[in-house]
CSV table of C-alpha atoms and ligand atoms in Angstrom, one decimal:
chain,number,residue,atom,x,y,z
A,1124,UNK,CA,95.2,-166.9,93.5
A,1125,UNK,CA,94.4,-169.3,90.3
A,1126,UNK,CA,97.7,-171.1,90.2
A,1127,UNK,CA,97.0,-171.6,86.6
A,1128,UNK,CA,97.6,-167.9,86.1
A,1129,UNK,CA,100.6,-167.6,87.8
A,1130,UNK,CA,102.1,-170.7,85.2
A,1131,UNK,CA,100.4,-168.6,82.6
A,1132,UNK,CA,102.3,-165.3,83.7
A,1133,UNK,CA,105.5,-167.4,84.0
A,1134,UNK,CA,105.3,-168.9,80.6
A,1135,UNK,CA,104.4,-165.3,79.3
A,1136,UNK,CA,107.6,-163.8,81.4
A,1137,UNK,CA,109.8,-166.4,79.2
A,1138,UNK,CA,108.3,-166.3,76.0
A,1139,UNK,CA,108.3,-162.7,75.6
A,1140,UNK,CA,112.4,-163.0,76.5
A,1141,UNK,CA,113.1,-165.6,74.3
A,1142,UNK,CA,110.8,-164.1,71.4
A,1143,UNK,CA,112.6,-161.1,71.9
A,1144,UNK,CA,115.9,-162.2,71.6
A,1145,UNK,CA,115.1,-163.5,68.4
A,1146,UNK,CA,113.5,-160.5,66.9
A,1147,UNK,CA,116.3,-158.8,68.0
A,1148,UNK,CA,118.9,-161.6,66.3
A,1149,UNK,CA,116.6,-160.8,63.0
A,1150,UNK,CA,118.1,-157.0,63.3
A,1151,UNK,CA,121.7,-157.8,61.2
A,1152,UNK,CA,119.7,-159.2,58.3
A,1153,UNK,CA,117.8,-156.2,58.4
A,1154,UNK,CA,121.7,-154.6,58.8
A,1155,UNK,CA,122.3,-156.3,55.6
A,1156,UNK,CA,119.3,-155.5,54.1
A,1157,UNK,CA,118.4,-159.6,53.6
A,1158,UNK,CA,115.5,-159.9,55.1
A,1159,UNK,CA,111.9,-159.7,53.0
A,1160,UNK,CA,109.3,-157.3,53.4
A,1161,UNK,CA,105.6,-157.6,52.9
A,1162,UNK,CA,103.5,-154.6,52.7
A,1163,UNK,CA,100.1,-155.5,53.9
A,1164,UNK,CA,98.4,-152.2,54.0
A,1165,UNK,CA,98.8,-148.6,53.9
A,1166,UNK,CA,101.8,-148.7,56.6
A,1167,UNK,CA,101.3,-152.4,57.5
A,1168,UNK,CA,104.5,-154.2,57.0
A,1169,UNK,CA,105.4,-157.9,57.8
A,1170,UNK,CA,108.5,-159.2,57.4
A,1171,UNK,CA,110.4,-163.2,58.5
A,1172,UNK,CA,111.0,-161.5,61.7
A,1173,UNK,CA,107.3,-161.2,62.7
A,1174,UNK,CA,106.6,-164.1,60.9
A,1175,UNK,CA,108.9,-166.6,63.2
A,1176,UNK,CA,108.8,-164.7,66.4
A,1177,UNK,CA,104.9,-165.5,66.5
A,1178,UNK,CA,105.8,-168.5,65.3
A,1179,UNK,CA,107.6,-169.8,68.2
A,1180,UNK,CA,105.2,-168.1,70.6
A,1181,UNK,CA,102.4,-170.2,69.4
A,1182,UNK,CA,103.6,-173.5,69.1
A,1183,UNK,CA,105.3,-172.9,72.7
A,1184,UNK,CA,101.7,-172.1,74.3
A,1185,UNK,CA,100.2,-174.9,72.6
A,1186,UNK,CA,103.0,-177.1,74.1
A,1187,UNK,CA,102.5,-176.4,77.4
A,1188,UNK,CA,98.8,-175.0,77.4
A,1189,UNK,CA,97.2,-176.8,74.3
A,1190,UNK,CA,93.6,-176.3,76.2
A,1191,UNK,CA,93.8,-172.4,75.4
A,1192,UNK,CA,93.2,-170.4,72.2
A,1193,UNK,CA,95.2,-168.0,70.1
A,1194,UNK,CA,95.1,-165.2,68.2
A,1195,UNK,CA,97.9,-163.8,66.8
A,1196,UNK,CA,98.8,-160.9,64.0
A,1197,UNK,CA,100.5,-162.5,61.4
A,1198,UNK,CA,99.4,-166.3,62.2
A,1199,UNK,CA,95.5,-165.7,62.5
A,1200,UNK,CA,93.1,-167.7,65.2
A,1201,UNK,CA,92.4,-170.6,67.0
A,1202,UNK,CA,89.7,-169.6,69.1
A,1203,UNK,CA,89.0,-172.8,71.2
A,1204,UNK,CA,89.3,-173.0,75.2
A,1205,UNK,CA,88.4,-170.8,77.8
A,1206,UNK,CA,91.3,-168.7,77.5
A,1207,UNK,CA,92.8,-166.7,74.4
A,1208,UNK,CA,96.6,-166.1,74.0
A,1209,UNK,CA,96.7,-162.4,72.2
A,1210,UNK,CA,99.9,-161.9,70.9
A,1211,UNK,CA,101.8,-159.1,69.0
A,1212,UNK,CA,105.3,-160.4,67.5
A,1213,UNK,CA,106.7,-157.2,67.4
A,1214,UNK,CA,104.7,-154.2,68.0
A,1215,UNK,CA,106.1,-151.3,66.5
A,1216,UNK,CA,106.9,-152.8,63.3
A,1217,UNK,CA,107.7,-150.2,61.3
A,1218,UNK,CA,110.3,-148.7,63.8
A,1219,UNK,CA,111.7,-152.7,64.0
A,1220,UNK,CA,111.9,-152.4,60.2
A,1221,UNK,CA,114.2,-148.9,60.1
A,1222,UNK,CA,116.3,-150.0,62.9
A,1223,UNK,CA,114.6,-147.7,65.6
A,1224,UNK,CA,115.1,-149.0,69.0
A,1225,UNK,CA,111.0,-148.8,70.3
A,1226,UNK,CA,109.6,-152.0,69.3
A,1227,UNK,CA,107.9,-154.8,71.8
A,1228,UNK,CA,106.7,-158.1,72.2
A,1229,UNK,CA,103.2,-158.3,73.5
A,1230,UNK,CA,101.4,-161.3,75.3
A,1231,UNK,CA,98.4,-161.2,77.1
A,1232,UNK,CA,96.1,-163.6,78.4
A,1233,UNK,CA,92.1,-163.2,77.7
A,1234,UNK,CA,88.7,-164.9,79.3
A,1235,UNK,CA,85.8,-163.3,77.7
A,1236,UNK,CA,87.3,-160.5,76.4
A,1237,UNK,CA,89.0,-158.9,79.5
A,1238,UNK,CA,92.8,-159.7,80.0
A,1239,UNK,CA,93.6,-161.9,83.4
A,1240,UNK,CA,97.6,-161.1,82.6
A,1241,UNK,CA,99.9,-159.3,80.1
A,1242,UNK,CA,103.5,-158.7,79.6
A,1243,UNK,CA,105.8,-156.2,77.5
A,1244,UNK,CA,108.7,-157.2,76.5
A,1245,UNK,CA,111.1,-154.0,75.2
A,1246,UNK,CA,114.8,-156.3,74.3
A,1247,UNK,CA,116.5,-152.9,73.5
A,1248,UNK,CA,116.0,-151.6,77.3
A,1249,UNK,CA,115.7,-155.4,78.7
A,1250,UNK,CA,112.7,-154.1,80.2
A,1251,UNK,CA,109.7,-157.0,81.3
A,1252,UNK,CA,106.5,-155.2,82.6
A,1253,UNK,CA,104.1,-157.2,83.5
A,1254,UNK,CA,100.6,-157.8,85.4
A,1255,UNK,CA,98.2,-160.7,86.4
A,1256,UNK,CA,94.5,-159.2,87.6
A,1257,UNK,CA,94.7,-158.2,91.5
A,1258,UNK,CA,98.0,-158.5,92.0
A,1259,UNK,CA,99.8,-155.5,91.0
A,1260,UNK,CA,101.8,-154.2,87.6
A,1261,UNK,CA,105.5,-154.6,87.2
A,1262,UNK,CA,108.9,-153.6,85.3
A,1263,UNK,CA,111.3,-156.2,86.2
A,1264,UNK,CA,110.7,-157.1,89.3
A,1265,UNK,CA,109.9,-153.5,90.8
A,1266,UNK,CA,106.1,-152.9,91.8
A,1267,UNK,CA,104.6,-149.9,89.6
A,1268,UNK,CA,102.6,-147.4,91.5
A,1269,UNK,CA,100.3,-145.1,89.7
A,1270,UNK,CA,101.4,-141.4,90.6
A,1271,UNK,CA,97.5,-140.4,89.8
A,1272,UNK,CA,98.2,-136.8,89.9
A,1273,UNK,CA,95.5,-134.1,88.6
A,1274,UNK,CA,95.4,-131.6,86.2
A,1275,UNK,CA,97.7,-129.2,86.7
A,1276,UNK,CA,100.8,-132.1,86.7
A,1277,UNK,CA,99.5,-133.9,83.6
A,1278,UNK,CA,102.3,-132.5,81.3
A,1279,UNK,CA,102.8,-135.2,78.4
A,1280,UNK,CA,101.0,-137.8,76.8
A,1281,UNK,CA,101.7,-140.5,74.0
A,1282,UNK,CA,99.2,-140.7,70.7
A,1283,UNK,CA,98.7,-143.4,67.8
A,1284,UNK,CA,97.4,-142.8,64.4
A,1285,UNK,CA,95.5,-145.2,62.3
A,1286,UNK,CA,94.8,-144.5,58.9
A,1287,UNK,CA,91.7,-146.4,59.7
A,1288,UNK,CA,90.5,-143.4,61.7
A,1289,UNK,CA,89.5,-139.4,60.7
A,1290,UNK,CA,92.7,-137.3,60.2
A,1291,UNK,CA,91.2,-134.4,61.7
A,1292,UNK,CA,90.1,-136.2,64.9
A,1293,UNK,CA,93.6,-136.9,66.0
A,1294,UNK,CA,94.7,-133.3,64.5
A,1295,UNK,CA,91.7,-131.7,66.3
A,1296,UNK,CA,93.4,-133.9,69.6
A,1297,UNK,CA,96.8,-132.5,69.3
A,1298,UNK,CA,95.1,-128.6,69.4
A,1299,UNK,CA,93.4,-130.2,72.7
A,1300,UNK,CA,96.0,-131.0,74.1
A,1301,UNK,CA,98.6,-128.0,73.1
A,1302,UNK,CA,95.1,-125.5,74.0
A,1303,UNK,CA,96.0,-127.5,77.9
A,1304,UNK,CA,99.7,-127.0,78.0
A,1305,UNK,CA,100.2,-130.7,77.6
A,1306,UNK,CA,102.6,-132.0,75.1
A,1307,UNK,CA,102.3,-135.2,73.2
A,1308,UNK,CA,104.5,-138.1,71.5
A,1309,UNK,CA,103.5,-140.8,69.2
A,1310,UNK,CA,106.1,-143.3,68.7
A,1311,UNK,CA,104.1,-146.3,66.6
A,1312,UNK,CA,103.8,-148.9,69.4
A,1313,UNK,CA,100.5,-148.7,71.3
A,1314,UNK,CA,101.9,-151.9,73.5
A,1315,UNK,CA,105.2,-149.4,74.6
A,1316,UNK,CA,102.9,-146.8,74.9
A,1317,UNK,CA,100.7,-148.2,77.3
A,1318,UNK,CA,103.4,-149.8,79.9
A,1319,UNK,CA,105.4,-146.1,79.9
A,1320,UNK,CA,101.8,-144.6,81.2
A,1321,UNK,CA,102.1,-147.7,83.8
A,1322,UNK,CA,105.3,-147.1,84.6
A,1323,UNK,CA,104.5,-143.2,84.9
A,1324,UNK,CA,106.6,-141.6,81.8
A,1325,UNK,CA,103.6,-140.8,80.2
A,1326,UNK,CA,100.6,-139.3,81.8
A,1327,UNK,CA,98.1,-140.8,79.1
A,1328,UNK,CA,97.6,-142.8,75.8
A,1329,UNK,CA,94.7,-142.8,73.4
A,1330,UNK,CA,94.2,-144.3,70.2
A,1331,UNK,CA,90.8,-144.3,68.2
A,1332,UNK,CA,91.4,-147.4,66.3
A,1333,UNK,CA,93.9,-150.5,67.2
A,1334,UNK,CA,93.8,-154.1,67.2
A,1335,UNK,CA,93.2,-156.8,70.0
A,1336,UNK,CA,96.9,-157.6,69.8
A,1337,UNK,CA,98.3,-154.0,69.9
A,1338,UNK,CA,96.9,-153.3,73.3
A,1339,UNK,CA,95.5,-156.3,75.5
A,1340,UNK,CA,98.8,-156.7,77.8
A,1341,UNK,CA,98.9,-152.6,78.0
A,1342,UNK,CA,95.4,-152.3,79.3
A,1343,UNK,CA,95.9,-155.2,82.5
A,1344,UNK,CA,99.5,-153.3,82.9
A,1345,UNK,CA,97.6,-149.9,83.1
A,1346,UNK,CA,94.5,-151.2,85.0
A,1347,UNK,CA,96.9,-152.9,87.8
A,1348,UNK,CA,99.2,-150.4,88.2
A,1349,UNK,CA,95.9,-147.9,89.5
A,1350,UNK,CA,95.1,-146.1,86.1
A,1351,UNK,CA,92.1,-145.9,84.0
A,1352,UNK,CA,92.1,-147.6,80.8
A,1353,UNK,CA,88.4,-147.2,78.2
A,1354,UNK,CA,87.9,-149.6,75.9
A,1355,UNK,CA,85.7,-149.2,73.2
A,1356,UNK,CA,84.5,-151.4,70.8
A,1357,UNK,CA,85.1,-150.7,67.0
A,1358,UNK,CA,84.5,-152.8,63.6
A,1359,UNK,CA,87.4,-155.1,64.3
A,1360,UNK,CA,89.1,-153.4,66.7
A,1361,UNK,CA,88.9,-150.9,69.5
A,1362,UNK,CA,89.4,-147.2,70.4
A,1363,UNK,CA,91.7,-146.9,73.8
A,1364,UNK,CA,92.1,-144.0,76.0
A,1365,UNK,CA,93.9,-144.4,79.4
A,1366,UNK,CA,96.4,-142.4,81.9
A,1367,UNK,CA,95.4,-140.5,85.0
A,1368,UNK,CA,91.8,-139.5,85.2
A,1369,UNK,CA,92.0,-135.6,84.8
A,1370,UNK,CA,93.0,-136.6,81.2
A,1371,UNK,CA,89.3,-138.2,81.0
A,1372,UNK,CA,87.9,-134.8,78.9
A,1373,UNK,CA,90.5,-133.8,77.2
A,1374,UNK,CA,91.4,-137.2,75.4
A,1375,UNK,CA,88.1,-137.5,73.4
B,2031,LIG,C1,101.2,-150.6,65.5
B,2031,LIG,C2,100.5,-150.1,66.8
B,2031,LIG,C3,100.4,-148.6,66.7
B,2031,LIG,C4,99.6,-148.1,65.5
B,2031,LIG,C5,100.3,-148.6,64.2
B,2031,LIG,C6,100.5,-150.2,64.3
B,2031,LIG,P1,102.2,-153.0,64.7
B,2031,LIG,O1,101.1,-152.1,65.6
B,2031,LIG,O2,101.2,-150.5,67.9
B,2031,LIG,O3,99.9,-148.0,67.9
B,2031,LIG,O4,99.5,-146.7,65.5
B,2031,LIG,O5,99.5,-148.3,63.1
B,2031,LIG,O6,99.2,-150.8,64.2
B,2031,LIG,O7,101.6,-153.0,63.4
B,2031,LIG,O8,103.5,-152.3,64.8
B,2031,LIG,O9,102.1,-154.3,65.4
C-alpha cells in the first residue's frame, strides 16, 4: 500500500484529535457567551471556533505535506498538488453553537475527486472513525463491518436539509419513508451521519444538497466499511444518498 497514504491517514488521525480538543476548549467561551458569531447565510454560522480549528489544520498539513492542496470551509482553497485536503472545522455548527453534543471534525484526503482516506473525529464520544481505500473502515481501532441487511431490517435512517434544496422533496421523503415503516433522524452533521451508517446505527443517509467538506471523509468511511454511497454532482456541491442497498428506491 502507498506508504504515503498511510503518513496521510496518520497525520489525519492526529489532527482531527488535536483540532478537536480545541473546538471543544472553545465550548466555555461559548458557556460565557464570549465568543462571536457570524451569520453567513440562512442557518450558516461561523464563529472563532471554526475559524482557528481550520486554522491549525491547514497550516499543520502544509507543514508536513506542503506538496498537497486545500480546501477548507471557512479558509477557502489552495488547489495545487495532486492531492486535496477537504476539511470541515466543525461540522454540525449549529449544534457546536447551542452546546449540543453532535458536532465533528472532518478530514479527508482527495485525488481527482474521489477520497483515498477520511477520518471523523466526534471529541464528545472520543470516537475516531476512519478509512484509507482498500483497507477497511474503523472506530477506534475496531474494524467496521457492514451488517448489509435487506428490507425488511432497514428500520431507521438519518436526513439533512438544505435550504438550498425543495422543501417538499425532503417532506415528500419523510412520507416515503414513514409509508415503509422506517423511521428517520436528522441531527445537522452530514459528517456524523455518515460514519453512524458505517458504523451500523443508522441504516442510511441522504442529503440532496451538501458541500465537499460536509461529506468526503463520510463517503470513504461508508464505501470501506461495505456500503453504497451515490454521489451526485450539483451547482457547487453534491446530493448524497448511501446505507444498505434495499434503501436504493426509497431514498430518491
Ligand atoms: C452542516 C451539514 C448538514 C447540513 C447543514 C450544514 P456545517 O454543515 O453537516 O448536513 O444539513 O445545513 O451544512 O455547516 O455544520 O459544517
Amino acid at each position: 500500500m502507498n506508504i504515503a497514504l498511510h503518513d496521510r491517514l496518520a497525520t489525519a488521525k492526529k489532527l482531527a484529535r488535536d483540532a478537536g480538543a480545541l473546538a471543544l476548549s472553545y465550548q466555555e467561551r461559548l458557556r460565557r457567551n464570549d465568543l462571536v458569531i457570524i451569520e453567513k447565510g440562512v442557518q450558516d454560522f461561523v464563529s472563532e471556533a471554526d475559524q482557528t480549528t481550520e486554522r491549525l489544520i491547514r497550516d499543520e498539513l502544509a507543514r508536513q505535506h506542503p506538496e498537497d492542496g486545500f480546501l477548507g470551509e471557512e479558509t477557502g482553497s489552495c488547489l495545487h498538488g495532486q492531492g486535496v485536503w477537504v476539511v470541515d472545522p466543525i461540522d454540525g455548527t449549529n449544534n457546536y453553537l447551542r452546546q449540543h453534543r453532535h458536532w465533528c471534525v472532518s478530514i479527508a484526503y482527495v485525488v481527482d475527486g474521489e477520497p483515498l482516506l477520511g477520518v471523523i473525529y466526534d471529541p464528545s464520544n472520543d470516537e475516531l472513525f476512519s478509512a484509507l481505500i482498500g483497507q477497511g473502515a474503523y472506530l477506534n481501532d475496531c474494524r467496521l463491518h457492514a451488517d448489509h441487511g435487506n428490507a425488511d431490517r432497514v428500520r431507521i435512517v438519518n436526513l439533512g436539509y438544505s435550504a438550498k434544496t425543495e422543501l417538499q422533496h425532503y417532506l415528500r421523503t419523510i412520507e416515503r419513508l414513514f409509508e415503509q415503516g422506517i423511521d428517520h433522524r436528522r441531527h445537522g452533521s452530514a459528517a456524523l451521519g455518515l460514519a453512524h451508517v458505517a458504523a451500523g446505527r443508522f441504516d442510511g443517509y441522504m442529503e440532496a444538497f451538501i458541500n465537499a467538506w460536509d461529506i468526503m471523509a463520510g463517503v470513504i468511511i461508508v464505501r470501506e466499511a461495505g456500503l453504497w454511497v451515490e454521489l451526485q454532482t450539483r451547482p457547487g456541491g453534491y446530493a448524497i444518498r448511501a446505507g444498505v442497498p434495499a434503501l436504493a428506491p426509497i431514498l430518491v
